[in-house]
XYZ file of C-alpha atoms in Angstrom:
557
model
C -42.114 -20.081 -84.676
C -38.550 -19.333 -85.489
C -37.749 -22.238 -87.443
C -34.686 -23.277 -85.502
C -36.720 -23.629 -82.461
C -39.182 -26.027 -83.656
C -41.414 -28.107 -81.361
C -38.932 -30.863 -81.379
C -36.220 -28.904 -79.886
C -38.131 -27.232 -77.565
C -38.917 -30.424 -76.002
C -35.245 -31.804 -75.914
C -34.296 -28.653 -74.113
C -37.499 -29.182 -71.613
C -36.136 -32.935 -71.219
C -32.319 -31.182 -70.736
C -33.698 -28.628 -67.880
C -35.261 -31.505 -65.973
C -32.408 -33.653 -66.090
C -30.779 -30.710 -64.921
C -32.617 -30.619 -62.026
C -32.488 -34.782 -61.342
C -28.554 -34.651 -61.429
C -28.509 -31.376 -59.099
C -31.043 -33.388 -56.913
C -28.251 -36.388 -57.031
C -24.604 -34.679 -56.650
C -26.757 -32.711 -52.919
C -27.695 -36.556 -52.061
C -24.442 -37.996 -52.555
C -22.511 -35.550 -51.165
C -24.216 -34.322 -47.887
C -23.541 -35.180 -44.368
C -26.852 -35.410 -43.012
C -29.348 -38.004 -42.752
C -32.098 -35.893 -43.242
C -30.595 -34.782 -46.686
C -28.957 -38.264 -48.153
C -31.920 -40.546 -46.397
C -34.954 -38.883 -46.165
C -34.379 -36.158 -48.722
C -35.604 -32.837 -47.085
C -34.711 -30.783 -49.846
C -35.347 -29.162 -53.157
C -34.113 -27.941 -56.597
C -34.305 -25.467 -59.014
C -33.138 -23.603 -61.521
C -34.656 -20.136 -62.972
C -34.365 -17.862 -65.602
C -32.726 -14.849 -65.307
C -35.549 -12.909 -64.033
C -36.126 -15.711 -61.161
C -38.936 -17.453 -63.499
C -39.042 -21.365 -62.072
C -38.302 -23.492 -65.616
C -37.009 -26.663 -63.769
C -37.312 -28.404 -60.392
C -35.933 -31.686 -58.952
C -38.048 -33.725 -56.842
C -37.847 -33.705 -52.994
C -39.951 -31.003 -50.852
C -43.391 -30.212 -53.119
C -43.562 -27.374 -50.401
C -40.524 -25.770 -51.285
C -41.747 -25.378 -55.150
C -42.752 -21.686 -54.556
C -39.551 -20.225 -52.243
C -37.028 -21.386 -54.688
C -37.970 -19.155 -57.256
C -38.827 -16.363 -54.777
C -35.436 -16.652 -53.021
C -33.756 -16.302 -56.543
C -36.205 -12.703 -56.626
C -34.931 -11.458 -53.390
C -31.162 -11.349 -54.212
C -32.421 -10.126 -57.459
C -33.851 -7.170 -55.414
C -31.278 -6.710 -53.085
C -28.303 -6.846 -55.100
C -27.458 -4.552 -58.176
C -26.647 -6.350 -61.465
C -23.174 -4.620 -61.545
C -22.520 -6.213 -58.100
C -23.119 -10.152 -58.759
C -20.190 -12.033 -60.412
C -19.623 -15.586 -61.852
C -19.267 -17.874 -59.246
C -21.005 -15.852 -56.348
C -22.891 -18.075 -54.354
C -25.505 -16.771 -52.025
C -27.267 -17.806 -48.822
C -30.727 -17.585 -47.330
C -32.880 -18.313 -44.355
C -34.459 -15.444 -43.484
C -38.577 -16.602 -43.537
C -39.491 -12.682 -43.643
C -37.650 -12.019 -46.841
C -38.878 -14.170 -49.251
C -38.448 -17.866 -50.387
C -37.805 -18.645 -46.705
C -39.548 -21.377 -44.623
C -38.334 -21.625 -41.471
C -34.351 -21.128 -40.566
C -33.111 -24.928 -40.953
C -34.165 -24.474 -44.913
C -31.438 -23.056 -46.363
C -31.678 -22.146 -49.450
C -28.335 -21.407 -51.707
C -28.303 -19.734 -55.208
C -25.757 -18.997 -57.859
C -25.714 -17.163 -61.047
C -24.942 -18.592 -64.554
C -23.430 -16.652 -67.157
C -23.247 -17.506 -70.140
C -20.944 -15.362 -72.305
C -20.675 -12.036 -69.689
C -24.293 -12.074 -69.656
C -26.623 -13.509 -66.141
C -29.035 -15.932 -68.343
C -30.051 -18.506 -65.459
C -29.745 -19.201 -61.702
C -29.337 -22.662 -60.121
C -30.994 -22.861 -56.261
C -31.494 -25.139 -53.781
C -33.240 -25.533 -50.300
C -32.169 -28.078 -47.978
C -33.348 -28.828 -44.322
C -29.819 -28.462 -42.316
C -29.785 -30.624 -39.216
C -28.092 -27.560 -37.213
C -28.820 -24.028 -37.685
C -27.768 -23.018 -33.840
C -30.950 -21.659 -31.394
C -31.707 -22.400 -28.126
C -32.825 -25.894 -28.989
C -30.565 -28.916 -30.229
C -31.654 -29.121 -34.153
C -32.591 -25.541 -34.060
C -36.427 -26.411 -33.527
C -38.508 -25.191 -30.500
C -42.099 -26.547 -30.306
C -42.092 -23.561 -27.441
C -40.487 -20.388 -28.773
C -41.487 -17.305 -28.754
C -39.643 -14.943 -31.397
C -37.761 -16.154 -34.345
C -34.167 -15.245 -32.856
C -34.666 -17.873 -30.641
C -34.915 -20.685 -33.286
C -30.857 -20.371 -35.117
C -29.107 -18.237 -37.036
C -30.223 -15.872 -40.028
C -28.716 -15.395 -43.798
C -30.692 -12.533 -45.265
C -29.647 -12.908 -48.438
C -25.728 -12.511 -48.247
C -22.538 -14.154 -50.171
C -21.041 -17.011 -48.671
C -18.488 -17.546 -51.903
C -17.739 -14.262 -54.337
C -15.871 -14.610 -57.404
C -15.415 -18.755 -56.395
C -13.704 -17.369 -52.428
C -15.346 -18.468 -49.537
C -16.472 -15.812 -47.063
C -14.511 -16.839 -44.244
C -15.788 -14.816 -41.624
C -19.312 -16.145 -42.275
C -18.123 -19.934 -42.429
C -15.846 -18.722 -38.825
C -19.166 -17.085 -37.551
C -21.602 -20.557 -38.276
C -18.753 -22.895 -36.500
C -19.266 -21.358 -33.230
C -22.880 -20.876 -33.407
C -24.188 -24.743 -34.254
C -23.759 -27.916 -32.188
C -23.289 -29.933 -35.308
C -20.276 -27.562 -37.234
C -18.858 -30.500 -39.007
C -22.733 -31.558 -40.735
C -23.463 -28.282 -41.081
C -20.305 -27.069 -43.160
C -20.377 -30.320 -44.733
C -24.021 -29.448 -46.093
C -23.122 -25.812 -47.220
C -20.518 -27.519 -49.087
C -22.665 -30.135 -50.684
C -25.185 -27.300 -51.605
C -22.511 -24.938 -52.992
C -21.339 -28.399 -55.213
C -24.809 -29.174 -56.281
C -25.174 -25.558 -57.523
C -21.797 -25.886 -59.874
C -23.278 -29.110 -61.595
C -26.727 -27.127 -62.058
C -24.354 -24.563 -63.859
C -22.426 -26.779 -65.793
C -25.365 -28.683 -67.385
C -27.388 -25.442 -68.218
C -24.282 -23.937 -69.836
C -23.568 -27.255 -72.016
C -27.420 -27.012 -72.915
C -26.595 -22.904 -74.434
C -23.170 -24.084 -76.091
C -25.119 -26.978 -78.024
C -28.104 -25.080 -78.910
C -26.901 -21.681 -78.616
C -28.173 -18.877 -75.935
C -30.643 -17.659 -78.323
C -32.445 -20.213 -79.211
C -32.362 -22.159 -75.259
C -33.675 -18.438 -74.104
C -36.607 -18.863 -76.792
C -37.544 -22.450 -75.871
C -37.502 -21.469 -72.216
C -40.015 -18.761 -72.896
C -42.190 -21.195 -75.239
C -41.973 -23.890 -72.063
C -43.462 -21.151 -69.991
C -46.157 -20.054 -72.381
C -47.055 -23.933 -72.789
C -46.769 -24.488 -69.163
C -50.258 -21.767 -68.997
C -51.627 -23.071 -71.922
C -51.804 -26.810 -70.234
C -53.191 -25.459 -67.378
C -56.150 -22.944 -69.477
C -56.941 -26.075 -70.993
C -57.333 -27.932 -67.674
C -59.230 -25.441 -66.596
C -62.166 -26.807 -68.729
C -62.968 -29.909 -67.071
C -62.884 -28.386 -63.525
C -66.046 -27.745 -61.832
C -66.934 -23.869 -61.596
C -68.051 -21.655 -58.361
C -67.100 -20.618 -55.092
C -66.226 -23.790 -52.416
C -65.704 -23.002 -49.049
C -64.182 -24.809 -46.188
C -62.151 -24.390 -42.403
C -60.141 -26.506 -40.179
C -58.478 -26.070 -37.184
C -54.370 -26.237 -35.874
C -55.174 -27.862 -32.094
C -52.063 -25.242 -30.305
C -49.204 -23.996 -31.019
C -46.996 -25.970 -28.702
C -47.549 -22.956 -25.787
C -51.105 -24.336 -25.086
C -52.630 -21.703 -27.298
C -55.440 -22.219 -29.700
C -57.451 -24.006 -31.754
C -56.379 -22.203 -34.860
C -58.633 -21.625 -37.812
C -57.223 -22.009 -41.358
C -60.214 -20.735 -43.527
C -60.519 -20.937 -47.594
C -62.658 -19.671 -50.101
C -61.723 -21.037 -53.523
C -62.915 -19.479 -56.349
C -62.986 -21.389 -59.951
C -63.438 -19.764 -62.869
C -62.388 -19.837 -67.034
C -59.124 -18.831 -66.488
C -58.181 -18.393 -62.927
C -57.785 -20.527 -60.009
C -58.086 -17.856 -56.598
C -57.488 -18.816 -53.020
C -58.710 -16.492 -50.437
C -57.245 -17.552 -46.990
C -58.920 -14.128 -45.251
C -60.839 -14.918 -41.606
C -57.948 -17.470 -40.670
C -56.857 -16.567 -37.589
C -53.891 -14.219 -35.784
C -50.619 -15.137 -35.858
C -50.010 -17.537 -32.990
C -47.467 -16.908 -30.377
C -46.191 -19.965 -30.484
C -43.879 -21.460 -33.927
C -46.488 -23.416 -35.612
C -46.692 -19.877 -37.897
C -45.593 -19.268 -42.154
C -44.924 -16.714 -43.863
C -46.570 -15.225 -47.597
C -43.992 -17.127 -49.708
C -44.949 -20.585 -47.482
C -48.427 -19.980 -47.836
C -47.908 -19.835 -51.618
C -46.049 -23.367 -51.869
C -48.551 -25.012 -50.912
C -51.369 -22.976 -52.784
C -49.343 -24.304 -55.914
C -48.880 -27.713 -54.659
C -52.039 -28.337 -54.240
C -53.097 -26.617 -57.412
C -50.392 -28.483 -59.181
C -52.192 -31.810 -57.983
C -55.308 -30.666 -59.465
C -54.083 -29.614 -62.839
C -50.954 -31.269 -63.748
C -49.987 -33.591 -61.691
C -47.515 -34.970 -63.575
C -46.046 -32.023 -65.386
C -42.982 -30.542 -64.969
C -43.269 -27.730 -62.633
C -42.772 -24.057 -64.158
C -43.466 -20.529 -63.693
C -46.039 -20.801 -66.496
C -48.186 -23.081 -64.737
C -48.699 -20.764 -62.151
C -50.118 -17.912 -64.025
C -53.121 -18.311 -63.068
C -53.290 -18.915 -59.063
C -53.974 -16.080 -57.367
C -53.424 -16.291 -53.269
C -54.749 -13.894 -51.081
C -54.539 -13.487 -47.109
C -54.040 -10.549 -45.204
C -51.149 -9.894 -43.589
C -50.576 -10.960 -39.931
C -52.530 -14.284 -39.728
C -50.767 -17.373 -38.965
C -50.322 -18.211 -42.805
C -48.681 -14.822 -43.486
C -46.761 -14.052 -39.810
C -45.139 -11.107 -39.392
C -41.498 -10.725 -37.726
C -40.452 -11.705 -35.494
C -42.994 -14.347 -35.176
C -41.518 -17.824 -34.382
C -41.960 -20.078 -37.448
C -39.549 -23.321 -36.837
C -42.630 -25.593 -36.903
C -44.114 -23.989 -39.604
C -45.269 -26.825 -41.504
C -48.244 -27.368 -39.658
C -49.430 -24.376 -41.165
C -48.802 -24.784 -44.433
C -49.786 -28.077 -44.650
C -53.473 -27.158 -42.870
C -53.356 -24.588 -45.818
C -52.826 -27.206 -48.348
C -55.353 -29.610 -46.919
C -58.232 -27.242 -46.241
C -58.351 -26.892 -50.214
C -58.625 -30.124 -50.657
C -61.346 -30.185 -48.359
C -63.785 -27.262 -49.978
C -62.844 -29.057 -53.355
C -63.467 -33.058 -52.306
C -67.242 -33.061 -52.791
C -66.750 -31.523 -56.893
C -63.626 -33.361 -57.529
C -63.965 -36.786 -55.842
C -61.785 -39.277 -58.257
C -59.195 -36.354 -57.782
C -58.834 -35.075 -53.932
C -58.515 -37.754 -51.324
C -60.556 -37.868 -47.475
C -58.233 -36.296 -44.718
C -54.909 -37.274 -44.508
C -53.051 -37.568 -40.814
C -52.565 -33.890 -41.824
C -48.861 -33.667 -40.173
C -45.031 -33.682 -40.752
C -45.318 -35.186 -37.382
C -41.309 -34.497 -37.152
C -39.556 -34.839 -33.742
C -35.758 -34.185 -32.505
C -34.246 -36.735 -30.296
C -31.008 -35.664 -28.801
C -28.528 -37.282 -26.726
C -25.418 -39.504 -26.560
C -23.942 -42.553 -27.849
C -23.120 -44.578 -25.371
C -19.771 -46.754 -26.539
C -17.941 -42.862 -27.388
C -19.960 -40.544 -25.516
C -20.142 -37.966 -28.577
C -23.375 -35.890 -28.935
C -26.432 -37.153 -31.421
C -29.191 -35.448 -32.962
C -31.521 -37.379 -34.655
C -34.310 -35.379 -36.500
C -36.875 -37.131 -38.048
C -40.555 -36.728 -40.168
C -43.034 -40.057 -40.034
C -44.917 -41.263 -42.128
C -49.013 -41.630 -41.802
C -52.391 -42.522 -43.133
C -53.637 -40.958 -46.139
C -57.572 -40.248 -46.447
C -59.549 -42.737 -49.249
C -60.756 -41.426 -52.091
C -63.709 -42.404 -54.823
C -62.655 -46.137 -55.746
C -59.310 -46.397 -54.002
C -58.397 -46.781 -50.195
C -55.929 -44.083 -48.623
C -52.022 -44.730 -48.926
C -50.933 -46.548 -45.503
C -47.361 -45.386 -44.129
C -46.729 -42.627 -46.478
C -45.160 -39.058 -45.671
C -47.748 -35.926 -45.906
C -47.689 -33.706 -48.312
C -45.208 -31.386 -46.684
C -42.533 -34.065 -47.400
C -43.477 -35.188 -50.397
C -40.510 -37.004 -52.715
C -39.223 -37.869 -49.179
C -37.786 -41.370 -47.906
C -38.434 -42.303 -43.975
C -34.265 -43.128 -42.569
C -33.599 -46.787 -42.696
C -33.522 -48.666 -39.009
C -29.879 -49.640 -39.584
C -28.744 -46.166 -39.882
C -30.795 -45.145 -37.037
C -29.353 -47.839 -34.756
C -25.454 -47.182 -36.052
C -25.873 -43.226 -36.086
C -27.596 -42.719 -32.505
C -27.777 -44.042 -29.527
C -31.135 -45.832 -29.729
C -32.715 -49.170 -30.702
C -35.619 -49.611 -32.717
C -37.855 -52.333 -31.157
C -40.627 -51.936 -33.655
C -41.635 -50.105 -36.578
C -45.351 -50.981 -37.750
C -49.008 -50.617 -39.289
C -51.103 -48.868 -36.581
C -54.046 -51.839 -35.693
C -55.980 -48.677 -35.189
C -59.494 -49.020 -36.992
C -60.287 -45.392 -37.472
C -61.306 -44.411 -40.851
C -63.438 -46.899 -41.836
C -65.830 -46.398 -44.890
C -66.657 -47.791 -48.341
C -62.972 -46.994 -48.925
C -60.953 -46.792 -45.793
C -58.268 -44.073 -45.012
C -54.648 -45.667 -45.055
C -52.846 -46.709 -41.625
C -50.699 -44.934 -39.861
C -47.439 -46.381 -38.165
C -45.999 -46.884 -34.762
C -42.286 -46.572 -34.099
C -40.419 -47.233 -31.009
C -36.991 -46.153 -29.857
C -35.472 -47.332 -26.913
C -33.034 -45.165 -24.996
C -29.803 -46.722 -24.269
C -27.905 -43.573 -22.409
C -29.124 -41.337 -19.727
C -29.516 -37.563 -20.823
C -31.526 -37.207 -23.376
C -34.407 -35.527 -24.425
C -36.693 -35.170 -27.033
C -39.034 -32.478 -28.877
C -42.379 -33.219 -30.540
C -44.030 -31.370 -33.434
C -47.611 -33.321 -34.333
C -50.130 -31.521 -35.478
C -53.898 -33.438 -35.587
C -53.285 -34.328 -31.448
C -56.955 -33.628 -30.974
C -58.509 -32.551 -34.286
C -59.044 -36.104 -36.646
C -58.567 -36.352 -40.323
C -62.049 -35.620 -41.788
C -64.404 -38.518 -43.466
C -66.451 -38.075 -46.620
C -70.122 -39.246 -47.655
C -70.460 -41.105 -44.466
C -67.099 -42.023 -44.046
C -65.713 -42.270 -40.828
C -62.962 -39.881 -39.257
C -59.267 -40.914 -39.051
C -57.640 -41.008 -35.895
C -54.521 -38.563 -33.733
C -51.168 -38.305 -33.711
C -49.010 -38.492 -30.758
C -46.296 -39.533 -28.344
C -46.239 -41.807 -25.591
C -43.097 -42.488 -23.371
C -42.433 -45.283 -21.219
C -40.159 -46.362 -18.393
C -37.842 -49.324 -18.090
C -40.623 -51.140 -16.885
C -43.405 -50.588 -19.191
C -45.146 -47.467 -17.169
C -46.751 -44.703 -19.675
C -44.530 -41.667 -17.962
C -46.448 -39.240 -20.249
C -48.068 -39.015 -23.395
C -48.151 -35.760 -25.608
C -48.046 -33.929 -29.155
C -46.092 -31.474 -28.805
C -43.329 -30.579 -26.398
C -40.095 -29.137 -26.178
C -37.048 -31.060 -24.172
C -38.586 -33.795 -22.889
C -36.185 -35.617 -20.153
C -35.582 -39.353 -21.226
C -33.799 -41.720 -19.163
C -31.670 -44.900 -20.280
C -34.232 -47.892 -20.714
C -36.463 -45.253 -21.233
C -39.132 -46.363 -24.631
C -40.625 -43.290 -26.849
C -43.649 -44.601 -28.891
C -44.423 -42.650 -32.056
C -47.892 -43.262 -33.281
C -49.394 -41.647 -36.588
C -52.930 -41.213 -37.946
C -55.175 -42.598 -39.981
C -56.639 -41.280 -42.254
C -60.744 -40.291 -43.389
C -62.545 -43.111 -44.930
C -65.085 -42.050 -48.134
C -68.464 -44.181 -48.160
C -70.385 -45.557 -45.667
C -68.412 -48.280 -44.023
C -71.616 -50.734 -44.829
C -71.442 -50.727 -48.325
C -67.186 -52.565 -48.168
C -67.266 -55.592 -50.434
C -66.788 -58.139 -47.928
C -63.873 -59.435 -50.191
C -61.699 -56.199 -49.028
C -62.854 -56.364 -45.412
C -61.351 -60.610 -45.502
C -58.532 -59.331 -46.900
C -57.816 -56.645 -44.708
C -58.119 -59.055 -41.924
C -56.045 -61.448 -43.793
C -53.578 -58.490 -43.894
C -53.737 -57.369 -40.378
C -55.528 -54.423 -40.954
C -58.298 -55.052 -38.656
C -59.237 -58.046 -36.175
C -62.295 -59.971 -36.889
C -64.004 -58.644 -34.217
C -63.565 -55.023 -35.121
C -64.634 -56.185 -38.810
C -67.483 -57.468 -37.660
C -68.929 -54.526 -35.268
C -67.783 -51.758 -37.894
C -68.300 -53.555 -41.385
C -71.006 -56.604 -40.049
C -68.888 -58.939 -41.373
């Protein structure tokens, strides 16, 4: 090794390129508009080499931690070197392109040079509450083509040379509900980019391009070498297993998401073929989706707590034709696309449980169970649109019960938005937020609780749209552990009537006095429920987990 680049600096540089990342990750947070972004965090960060190669990511969305990178690639495609300045900023959205999710993740990217020459890129994906569509929050549990579900960047400037494309700025005003957030977010983005640019560039003056270049290279290298040695402990063979998407929001389905995963010496292959079509309704992803959460998963299983870089993926392969409902084709609808991708993420964890059981969990309530309330404050009548993911059970594993009240793994590094901004922002009023009693998942180790939340409607014309998955299909239990429970919505009048009760639907009418009840799963339990200590069954009823009646017909105590 060149003897300026010795082990010691290579590791200050790997420290320098994730704290990279953590301030990018910061300056979006403090400096967004939305909710989503600055409470619950729906977003990601990244910054590549100058081939696109992921060498740092901020926390946030573990399912955005294969578009970044593969957004970066696309304008790399599409754009000739002699045609991409300093301070160019580009946009993307566009699921059918690459490094695209579905159109209210936009991702933003910039180039860093470094002495005339492109040496990095700094990107970032964030979940804009407004993207435009026939919907309010540009999700539709019931469309039918993506060009129903927003607007699309395919991969275009929004800033050249440091000016703003005005046209395009002019062009997203009129087409969103929300213009203010939503140029307030590009904004944010666009800053967030500029501080991932100035840190990288302080890290090459200090240590000089040359020998930050070489480290990066020796972080990837190490990054596989990790992983190769990893490899060892892990259980080798084929492991196969399927689940099932209940619909796709236009009453179609069940929808089979089907995984061979093959383990060998020195590659880790996924083999998604036999899943089925792509559905007509959105609950579809695309190839670069399906990816993100083949590495997420196989990130968990590795290194869970390494920095995430291109080197640790060298050796996942994903394969799945094209045309099923993990690789859609245009222009299949795709806004609730997590469902997919987190089935895809899941079902590996599944075929794997039995080998790996202190590692991979029971079922979790397997959705990102988001929903879009819209509607109006009543003391200034102005328009609200409050978009939100819940949190759920997570399944138990060998020795530990599941997580209660915790996002799924689509969300990830995610934060649920706090009842007092709820109640100030829109025009609702949260009469409870709470552990599910629900018993479901019972077992040796029992799967974590899910959560109710009520909202009470305090103006007339509102309406809301669901996106559950798991509204008929349970978690799944392990070695006699029992299955988790649903997800769903109930609404109910003024006077305490269920009016309907539902997973997912588009535009729901809502009245004032009107109360929508979000309940959450479950998740599996692992053991046979009559082997519980009685110790953790006393204290779960001590905790409120479960009544001493249900203790004592499902654990005889």
């Amino acid at each position: 090794m060149n003897k300026k680049v010795d082990i010691f600096t290579i590791e200050i540089i790997k420290n320098a390129l994730v704290a990279i990342g953590e301030e990018m990750f910061l300056a979006l947070k403090r400096t967004s508009k939305s909710p989503i972004i600055y409470e619950s965090l729906d977003y990601g960060i990244g910054v590549t080499d100058a081939n696109g190669l992921l060498i740092s990511q901020g926390n946030g969305i573990p399912g955005f931690i294969g578009t970044l990178d593969a957004g970066v690639q696309n304008i790399i495609a599409k754009f000739d070197r002699e045609n991409i300045y300093p301070d160019d900023v580009f946009i993307l959205n566009d699921p059918y392109a690459g490094g695209g999710t579905h159109l209210s993740d936009v991702c933003m990217i910039r180039p860093v040079f470094f002495e005339e020459e492109l040496v990095a890129w700094t990107a970032n994906k964030a979940h804009w509450t407004e993207i435009g569509g026939k919907d309010p929050g540009s999700y539709s549990a019931d469309a039918t083509e993506i060009y129903q579900e927003g607007l699309q960047f395919p991969g275009i400037k929004v800033f050249e040379k440091g000016i703003a494309n005005q046209a395009l700025l002019d062009l997203i005003e009129v087409n969103v509900r929300l213009p203010e957030m939503t140029l307030g977010d590009l904004q944010a983005c666009a800053a967030s980019l500029k501080v991932g640019e100035q840190r990288f560039l302080s890290v090459m003056k200090k240590y000089s391009k040359d020998v930050t270049l070489t480290a990066i290279d020796k972080l990837l290298e190490h990054g596989d070498l990790m992983v190769l040695e990893k490899f060892k402990t892990l259980p080798k063979g084929v492991f196969e297993a399927e689940d099932l998407i209940d619909e796709d929001g236009m009453g179609n389905g069940p929808f089979k998401v089907k995984v061979k995963v093959t383990i060998t010496d020195e590659a880790f292959v996924l083999d998604y073929s036999g899943s089925s079509d792509q559905a007509p309704g959105p609950i579809n992803c695309t190839m670069g989706v399906l990816v993100s959460a083949a590495r997420e998963v196989f990130m968990g299983i590795v290194q869970p707590d390494a920095p995430a870089t291109d080197g640790c993926f060298r050796r996942l392969q994903v394969i799945c034709p094209e045309g099923t409902l993990l690789t859609a084709k245009r222009p299949a609808p795709v806004s609730a696309y997590f469902e997919s991708m987190v089935c895809a993420a899941d079902v590996v964890r599944k075929a794997l449980a039995p080998v790996l059981p202190g590692v991979v969990t029971a079922g979790q309530f397997g959705s990102v169970c988001t929903m879009n309330l819209s509607g109006q404050i009543p003391e200034t009548g102005e328009h609200y649109l409050l978009v939100e993911p819940l949190v759920g059970g997570w399944g138990a594993a060998v020795g530990k019960d599941g997580e209660s009240g915790q996002f799924c793994v689509g969300n990830g590094e995610t934060s649920n938005i706090p009842v007092e901004i709820t109640e100030a922002r829109y025009g609702v009023m949260v009469e409870q937020y709470a552990f599910s009693h629900n018993t479901a998942g019972a077992g040796e180790f029992r799967g974590g609780n899910g959560v109710v939340l009520d909202y009470r409607i305090l103006s007339d014309d509102a309406d809301i749209s669901s996106f559950f998955g798991r509204g008929i299909t349970t978690p799944w239990g392990i070695n006699e552990g029992e299955e988790g429970s649903c997800n769903y919505v109930q609404v109910f009048d003024e006077q305490g009537n269920e009016k309907a009760r539902f997973s997912r639907t588009s535009r729901y009418p809502l009245k004032k006095g009107d109360l929508i009840r979000l309940v959450t799963g479950n998740g599996g339990g692992w053991g046979n429920p009559n082997k519980r200590p009685k110790a953790k069954v006393l204290a779960d009823i001590k905790n409120g987990f479960i009544s001493e009646r249900d203790a004592q017909a499902i654990y005889g105590i």
